[in-house]
Short mmCIF file of C-alpha atoms in Angstrom, two decimals:
data_model
loop_
_atom_site.label_atom_id
_atom_site.label_comp_id
_atom_site.label_asym_id
_atom_site.label_seq_id
_atom_site.Cartn_x
_atom_site.Cartn_y
_atom_site.Cartn_z
CA MET W 1 -0.06 0.10 -0.03
CA ALA W 2 1.16 3.51 -0.77
CA LEU W 3 -0.09 6.82 0.18
CA ALA W 4 1.00 9.90 -1.86
CA GLY W 5 0.37 13.74 -1.62
CA THR W 6 1.04 16.41 -4.15
CA PHE W 7 1.26 20.13 -3.45
CA PHE W 8 1.78 22.86 -6.04
CA LEU W 9 2.10 26.46 -5.49
CA PRO W 10 2.35 28.69 -8.47
CA ASP W 11 5.54 30.86 -8.74
CA ARG W 12 4.01 34.18 -9.45
CA TYR W 13 0.44 34.44 -8.23
CA PHE W 14 -1.43 32.43 -5.56
CA VAL W 15 -4.41 32.38 -8.00
CA ARG W 16 -4.64 34.08 -11.39
CA THR W 17 -8.04 34.77 -13.02
CA ARG W 18 -8.88 36.58 -16.11
CA ALA W 19 -12.19 36.98 -17.76
CA LEU W 20 -12.14 38.07 -21.38
CA ALA W 21 -14.71 38.90 -24.05
CA GLY W 22 -15.30 36.16 -26.58
CA THR W 23 -14.01 38.38 -29.29
CA GLN W 24 -10.48 38.87 -27.64
CA PRO W 25 -7.95 36.54 -29.14
CA ARG W 26 -6.26 34.42 -26.49
CA PHE W 27 -4.57 31.07 -26.47
CA GLN W 28 -7.47 29.20 -24.74
CA LEU W 29 -5.76 26.13 -23.72
CA TYR W 30 -2.76 27.86 -21.96
CA ASP W 31 -4.19 31.17 -20.48
CA ASN W 32 -4.48 30.53 -16.86
CA ARG W 33 -3.34 26.81 -16.79
CA PRO W 34 -0.15 27.22 -14.88
CA GLN W 35 -1.05 29.75 -12.23
CA ARG W 36 -3.27 27.50 -10.17
CA PHE W 37 -2.92 26.19 -6.43
CA LEU W 38 -3.25 22.40 -6.52
CA LEU W 39 -3.49 19.83 -3.88
CA SER W 40 -3.85 15.98 -4.47
CA ALA W 41 -4.10 12.95 -2.49
CA ASN W 42 -3.98 9.42 -3.70
CA LEU W 43 -3.94 5.88 -2.45
CA GLY W 44 -2.55 2.71 -4.22
CA PHE W 45 -2.25 -0.86 -3.78
CA SER W 46 -0.16 -3.54 -5.52
CA PHE W 47 -0.75 -7.29 -5.61
CA LEU W 48 0.80 -10.69 -6.80
CA ASP W 49 4.54 -9.55 -6.24
CA ASP W 50 3.83 -6.14 -7.77
CA ARG W 51 2.52 -7.48 -11.02
CA ILE W 52 -0.65 -5.62 -10.62
CA ALA W 53 -0.99 -2.02 -9.18
CA ILE W 54 -4.15 -0.04 -8.80
CA GLY W 55 -4.93 3.45 -7.32
CA GLY W 56 -6.91 6.57 -7.37
CA GLY W 57 -7.51 9.84 -5.52
CA ILE W 58 -8.76 13.36 -5.64
CA THR W 59 -7.15 16.55 -6.77
CA TYR W 60 -8.28 20.01 -5.61
CA MET W 61 -7.90 23.03 -7.75
CA SER W 62 -8.41 26.57 -6.58
CA GLY W 63 -10.52 29.55 -7.92
CA THR W 64 -12.13 32.65 -6.63
CA ASP W 65 -15.45 33.96 -5.77
CA GLY W 66 -15.81 37.76 -4.79
CA THR W 67 -18.12 40.47 -3.90
CA ILE W 68 -17.49 44.22 -3.83
CA ASN W 69 -20.20 46.18 -1.79
CA LEU W 70 -20.57 49.98 -1.98
CA LEU W 71 -22.96 51.50 0.58
CA GLY W 72 -24.05 55.18 1.06
CA ARG W 73 -25.13 57.91 -1.22
CA VAL W 74 -24.46 58.28 -5.00
CA GLY W 75 -24.16 61.99 -5.79
CA PHE W 76 -26.63 63.50 -8.45
CA PRO W 77 -26.21 65.30 -10.74
CA ASN W 78 -22.57 65.67 -9.52
CA ALA W 79 -21.08 62.02 -9.32
CA GLU W 80 -18.09 63.30 -7.66
CA ASP W 81 -20.30 64.34 -4.62
CA SER W 82 -20.79 60.67 -3.74
CA ASP W 83 -20.27 59.36 -0.35
CA LEU W 84 -19.81 55.49 -0.31
CA ARG W 85 -18.18 52.95 2.02
CA GLN W 86 -16.55 50.05 0.34
CA ALA W 87 -16.44 46.36 1.61
CA ILE W 88 -14.60 43.57 -0.23
CA ASP W 89 -15.31 39.98 0.41
CA PHE W 90 -13.02 37.49 -1.77
CA ASP W 91 -12.73 33.71 -1.10
CA VAL W 92 -10.65 30.99 -2.67
CA GLN W 93 -12.75 28.03 -3.53
CA THR W 94 -11.61 24.56 -4.21
CA VAL W 95 -13.01 22.31 -6.94
CA PRO W 96 -12.25 18.47 -6.91
CA TYR W 97 -11.91 16.03 -9.68
CA PRO W 98 -10.93 12.30 -9.42
CA GLN W 99 -8.11 10.37 -11.06
CA ALA W 100 -7.34 6.64 -11.15
CA GLY W 101 -4.82 4.30 -12.63
CA LEU W 102 -4.09 0.52 -13.26
CA MET W 103 -0.88 -1.11 -14.16
CA VAL W 104 -0.36 -4.82 -15.18
CA LYS W 105 2.89 -6.48 -15.84
CA ALA W 106 2.01 -8.85 -18.49
CA SER W 107 5.40 -10.27 -18.55
CA ASP W 108 8.89 -9.66 -17.41
CA ARG W 109 9.31 -7.32 -20.35
CA ILE W 110 5.78 -5.99 -21.04
CA THR W 111 3.82 -3.62 -18.79
CA ILE W 112 0.52 -2.17 -19.69
CA GLY W 113 -1.07 0.90 -18.06
CA LEU W 114 -4.46 2.53 -18.08
CA SER W 115 -5.23 6.03 -16.40
CA TYR W 116 -8.29 8.26 -16.01
CA ARG W 117 -8.59 11.92 -15.07
CA GLY W 118 -11.98 13.60 -14.54
CA GLU W 119 -13.31 16.70 -16.12
CA PHE W 120 -12.53 19.85 -14.32
CA GLU W 121 -14.18 23.18 -14.81
CA LEU W 122 -13.46 26.43 -12.81
CA GLU W 123 -16.04 29.21 -12.85
CA LEU W 124 -15.22 32.76 -11.78
CA SER W 125 -17.97 34.62 -9.98
CA GLN W 126 -17.73 38.37 -9.18
CA VAL W 127 -20.31 40.71 -7.87
CA LEU W 128 -20.52 44.44 -7.57
CA ASP W 129 -23.28 45.60 -5.37
CA VAL W 130 -24.21 49.34 -4.95
CA ARG W 131 -26.94 50.29 -2.53
CA GLY W 132 -28.03 53.66 -0.95
CA SER W 133 -29.66 56.85 -1.90
CA VAL W 134 -29.38 59.22 -5.05
CA GLY W 135 -29.01 62.87 -4.61
CA SER W 136 -26.99 65.86 -3.32
CA ALA W 137 -25.60 65.91 0.28
CA ASP W 138 -27.41 69.29 1.21
CA GLN W 139 -30.83 68.28 -0.34
CA GLU W 140 -33.72 65.91 -0.07
CA GLN W 141 -32.62 62.79 -1.70
CA ILE W 142 -34.07 61.93 -5.22
CA VAL W 143 -34.29 58.22 -4.67
CA GLU W 144 -34.27 56.27 -1.38
CA ASP W 145 -33.10 52.75 -1.22
CA ALA W 146 -31.86 52.45 -4.70
CA PHE W 147 -29.60 49.58 -5.82
CA ILE W 148 -27.69 48.04 -8.75
CA THR W 149 -26.15 44.65 -8.80
CA VAL W 150 -23.81 43.46 -11.50
CA THR W 151 -23.05 39.82 -11.43
CA THR W 152 -20.32 38.27 -13.88
CA LEU W 153 -19.76 34.51 -14.49
CA ALA W 154 -17.00 33.26 -16.61
CA LYS W 155 -15.34 29.80 -17.25
CA ASP W 156 -11.83 30.64 -16.08
CA HIS W 157 -10.17 27.26 -16.66
CA TYR W 158 -11.03 23.94 -18.22
CA VAL W 159 -9.57 20.57 -18.40
CA PRO W 160 -11.31 17.69 -20.23
CA ALA W 161 -11.83 14.27 -19.02
CA GLN W 162 -8.90 12.11 -20.22
CA ILE W 163 -8.38 8.31 -20.57
CA THR W 164 -4.98 7.23 -21.49
CA ALA W 165 -3.79 3.53 -22.24
CA GLY W 166 0.08 2.72 -22.49
CA ILE W 167 2.41 -0.10 -23.13
CA ALA W 168 6.19 -0.19 -22.10
CA ALA W 169 8.40 -2.97 -23.63
CA GLN W 170 11.98 -3.88 -22.36
CA VAL W 171 13.18 -4.78 -25.80
CA THR W 172 16.72 -5.51 -24.50
CA ASP W 173 18.35 -5.24 -21.10
CA ASP W 174 19.48 -1.72 -22.12
CA LEU W 175 16.63 -0.59 -24.28
CA LEU W 176 13.11 0.37 -23.22
CA LEU W 177 10.33 1.57 -25.45
CA ALA W 178 6.95 3.08 -24.44
CA PHE W 179 3.92 4.29 -26.09
CA ASP W 180 0.82 6.04 -24.68
CA LEU W 181 -2.42 6.95 -26.53
CA GLY W 182 -4.74 9.52 -24.74
CA TYR W 183 -8.25 10.35 -25.45
CA HIS W 184 -9.21 13.85 -24.44
CA ALA W 185 -12.96 14.94 -24.38
CA TRP W 186 -12.77 18.46 -25.43
CA SER W 187 -16.34 18.29 -26.76
CA GLY W 188 -17.54 19.04 -23.26
CA PHE W 189 -15.98 22.40 -23.36
CA GLY W 190 -18.57 25.29 -23.19
CA ASN W 191 -18.26 28.84 -24.25
CA PRO W 192 -15.89 30.56 -21.75
CA SER W 193 -17.20 34.14 -22.46
CA THR W 194 -18.15 36.20 -19.49
CA GLU W 195 -22.03 36.33 -18.82
CA VAL W 196 -23.24 39.47 -17.10
CA GLU W 197 -26.55 39.92 -15.28
CA ILE W 198 -27.73 43.36 -13.93
CA GLU W 199 -30.52 43.96 -11.38
CA LEU W 200 -31.36 47.59 -10.57
CA ASP W 201 -33.96 49.70 -8.90
CA VAL W 202 -33.37 53.53 -9.01
CA GLY W 203 -37.05 54.64 -8.51
CA ASP W 204 -38.20 57.33 -10.98
CA PHE W 205 -35.08 56.67 -13.21
CA ASN W 206 -36.08 53.16 -14.10
CA ASP W 207 -38.03 54.29 -17.07
CA ASP W 208 -35.06 55.96 -18.55
CA ILE W 209 -32.68 53.04 -18.44
CA ASP W 210 -32.76 50.44 -21.09
CA ILE W 211 -30.10 47.73 -20.92
CA GLU W 212 -30.42 45.11 -23.71
CA ASP W 213 -29.83 41.51 -23.01
CA ALA W 214 -26.44 40.02 -23.79
CA PRO W 215 -26.39 37.92 -27.10
CA ALA W 216 -26.47 34.18 -26.65
CA PHE W 217 -23.07 32.63 -26.53
CA PRO W 218 -22.45 30.10 -29.48
CA ASP W 219 -20.92 26.72 -28.75
CA PRO W 220 -17.19 26.85 -29.43
CA ASN W 221 -17.43 23.52 -31.21
CA PHE W 222 -14.32 21.91 -29.79
CA GLU W 223 -13.91 18.20 -30.81
CA ASP W 224 -12.29 15.13 -29.01
CA ILE W 225 -8.89 14.31 -29.73
CA LEU W 226 -6.43 11.38 -29.64
CA VAL W 227 -3.07 12.12 -28.31
CA PRO W 228 -0.17 9.72 -29.07
CA ARG W 229 3.28 9.81 -27.12
CA LEU W 230 6.43 7.90 -27.73
CA GLY W 231 9.31 7.42 -25.41
CA VAL W 232 12.62 5.58 -25.53
CA GLU W 233 15.17 4.98 -22.78
CA TYR W 234 18.69 3.42 -23.26
CA ARG W 235 21.18 2.47 -20.51
CA ALA W 236 24.25 4.15 -21.47
CA LEU W 237 26.38 3.12 -18.48
CA ALA W 238 26.05 0.30 -15.96
CA SER W 239 28.54 -0.27 -13.16
CA GLU W 240 28.66 -1.42 -9.50
CA THR W 241 28.38 2.25 -8.25
CA MET W 242 26.38 3.95 -11.03
CA ASP W 243 23.76 3.64 -13.68
CA LEU W 244 23.25 6.28 -16.23
CA ASP W 245 19.96 6.29 -18.50
CA VAL W 246 19.41 8.59 -21.45
CA ARG W 247 15.83 9.35 -22.58
CA SER W 248 13.93 11.06 -25.44
CA GLY W 249 10.32 11.42 -26.46
CA TYR W 250 7.89 12.82 -28.90
CA ALA W 251 4.26 13.67 -28.58
CA PHE W 252 1.60 15.19 -31.09
CA GLU W 253 -1.51 16.88 -29.91
CA LYS W 254 -3.98 18.09 -32.67
CA SER W 255 -5.90 21.13 -31.73
CA PRO W 256 -9.35 20.60 -30.60
CA ALA W 257 -10.38 24.16 -31.73
CA PRO W 258 -11.72 24.88 -35.14
CA GLU W 259 -10.58 27.68 -37.26
CA GLN W 260 -11.80 30.85 -35.62
CA ARG W 261 -14.07 32.17 -38.54
CA ASP W 262 -16.89 33.71 -36.62
CA GLU W 263 -16.84 36.35 -33.75
CA SER W 264 -15.04 34.20 -31.26
CA ASN W 265 -11.40 33.95 -30.99
CA PHE W 266 -10.62 30.91 -28.75
CA VAL W 267 -6.97 30.25 -30.36
CA ASP W 268 -5.37 26.91 -30.60
CA ASN W 269 -2.76 25.16 -32.64
CA ASP W 270 -1.48 21.73 -33.23
CA LYS W 271 1.32 20.72 -30.95
CA HIS W 272 4.53 18.88 -31.52
CA THR W 273 6.54 18.26 -28.32
CA ILE W 274 10.05 16.68 -28.19
CA SER W 275 11.94 15.93 -24.93
CA LEU W 276 15.45 14.79 -23.94
CA GLY W 277 16.35 13.61 -20.47
CA ALA W 278 18.81 11.59 -18.51
CA GLY W 279 18.87 9.84 -15.09
CA ALA W 280 21.82 8.62 -12.90
CA THR W 281 21.47 6.17 -10.00
CA PHE W 282 24.36 6.00 -7.43
CA ARG W 283 25.00 3.04 -5.12
CA GLY W 284 27.26 2.68 -2.19
CA LEU W 285 29.35 5.82 -2.78
CA THR W 286 30.44 6.05 0.96
CA GLU W 287 29.68 4.03 4.11
CA LEU W 288 27.40 6.77 5.29
CA SER W 289 25.24 6.46 2.17
CA PRO W 290 25.09 2.77 1.20
CA LEU W 291 21.59 2.94 -0.16
CA PRO W 292 21.03 3.81 -3.85
CA PHE W 293 19.69 7.34 -4.80
CA SER W 294 18.68 8.80 -8.25
CA VAL W 295 19.00 12.24 -9.84
CA ASP W 296 16.89 12.83 -13.05
CA ALA W 297 16.67 15.93 -15.48
CA PHE W 298 14.79 16.63 -18.60
CA ALA W 299 14.02 19.60 -21.09
CA SER W 300 11.00 19.58 -23.50
CA PHE W 301 10.18 21.91 -26.46
CA THR W 302 6.81 22.52 -28.01
CA LEU W 303 6.28 23.99 -31.33
CA LEU W 304 2.83 25.35 -32.42
CA PRO W 305 3.01 25.45 -36.14
CA GLU W 306 1.51 28.61 -37.90
CA ARG W 307 -2.36 28.43 -38.36
CA THR W 308 -4.35 31.03 -40.24
CA HIS W 309 -7.81 32.23 -39.15
CA ARG W 310 -10.06 33.61 -41.82
CA LYS W 311 -13.11 35.54 -40.87
CA LEU W 312 -16.42 34.99 -42.70
CA SER W 313 -17.40 38.67 -42.23
CA PRO W 314 -15.31 41.29 -44.07
CA VAL W 315 -16.02 43.90 -41.36
CA ASP W 316 -15.00 41.67 -38.46
CA PRO W 317 -13.50 43.99 -35.85
CA VAL W 318 -10.38 41.61 -35.31
CA GLY W 319 -10.05 40.42 -38.89
CA ASP W 320 -7.95 37.73 -40.41
CA TYR W 321 -4.84 36.71 -38.35
CA LYS W 322 -2.29 33.97 -37.88
CA SER W 323 -1.24 32.31 -34.71
CA ASN W 324 1.88 30.37 -33.74
CA GLY W 325 4.26 29.76 -30.86
#
């Protein structure tokens, strides 16, 4: 039995949130992805001399809900004459999702694995609430008990449900090959544009205010994708005191996003990723440290080939553009 815990604290912000209009171009899959507080707990078991292993757990991601309250008097006709008290209430919320894995050693040289990670969707809710009277400080108030409440809701971060199957083959004593194929259910991704709701009561001014309903958000039409990954490891050195393994890998992730031809600009590209790495295991270096220990390092590079987005409307405010990275 094994119990594992993972804790990740971002290097720049405890939580980073950003809500953009649907027409604002952005790399949708990367925007807020790394700036997330994460806490994970997992439990695993192995059986039959470690030939079968199974485990699972829960991961918690962080987001924010917040309210800004303004209480007092709104100056009219001179807004600078306002007398308002401010209160801010923000809370870090946690949203859990499950994960699980299974590993089977089919033989001494073949290992098969299967993993699952649940869908995760983080919504950002912010409220601006202004309550009080309307008028001048030295005159009778024009409106008593007026209020306006603006509520915004945006999908700040989304990770699709993922199922991955893999196989590793010890081709020779020195050569290991591994292949994974992942299924990412991006079709569950909804439009992340900010939804705005406004409630107000300003007495006699109500008839002079006409706020149109926001247009309906179209489905972004993301599609499910298959992600293949290939890895190789070669034992370059083997001795009584040290083993040295060198590694390399390649992965291709097709973009789940269609070409951005309408008003939305949820940009994404195909992704080619290559990686290089090495690992060294040391044994019995001194009498004080007889047990083996390992040191590993790797570097990866992801290329986003250029993609052209041609707008259907000749008067689109953003126009045609290209994306790459």
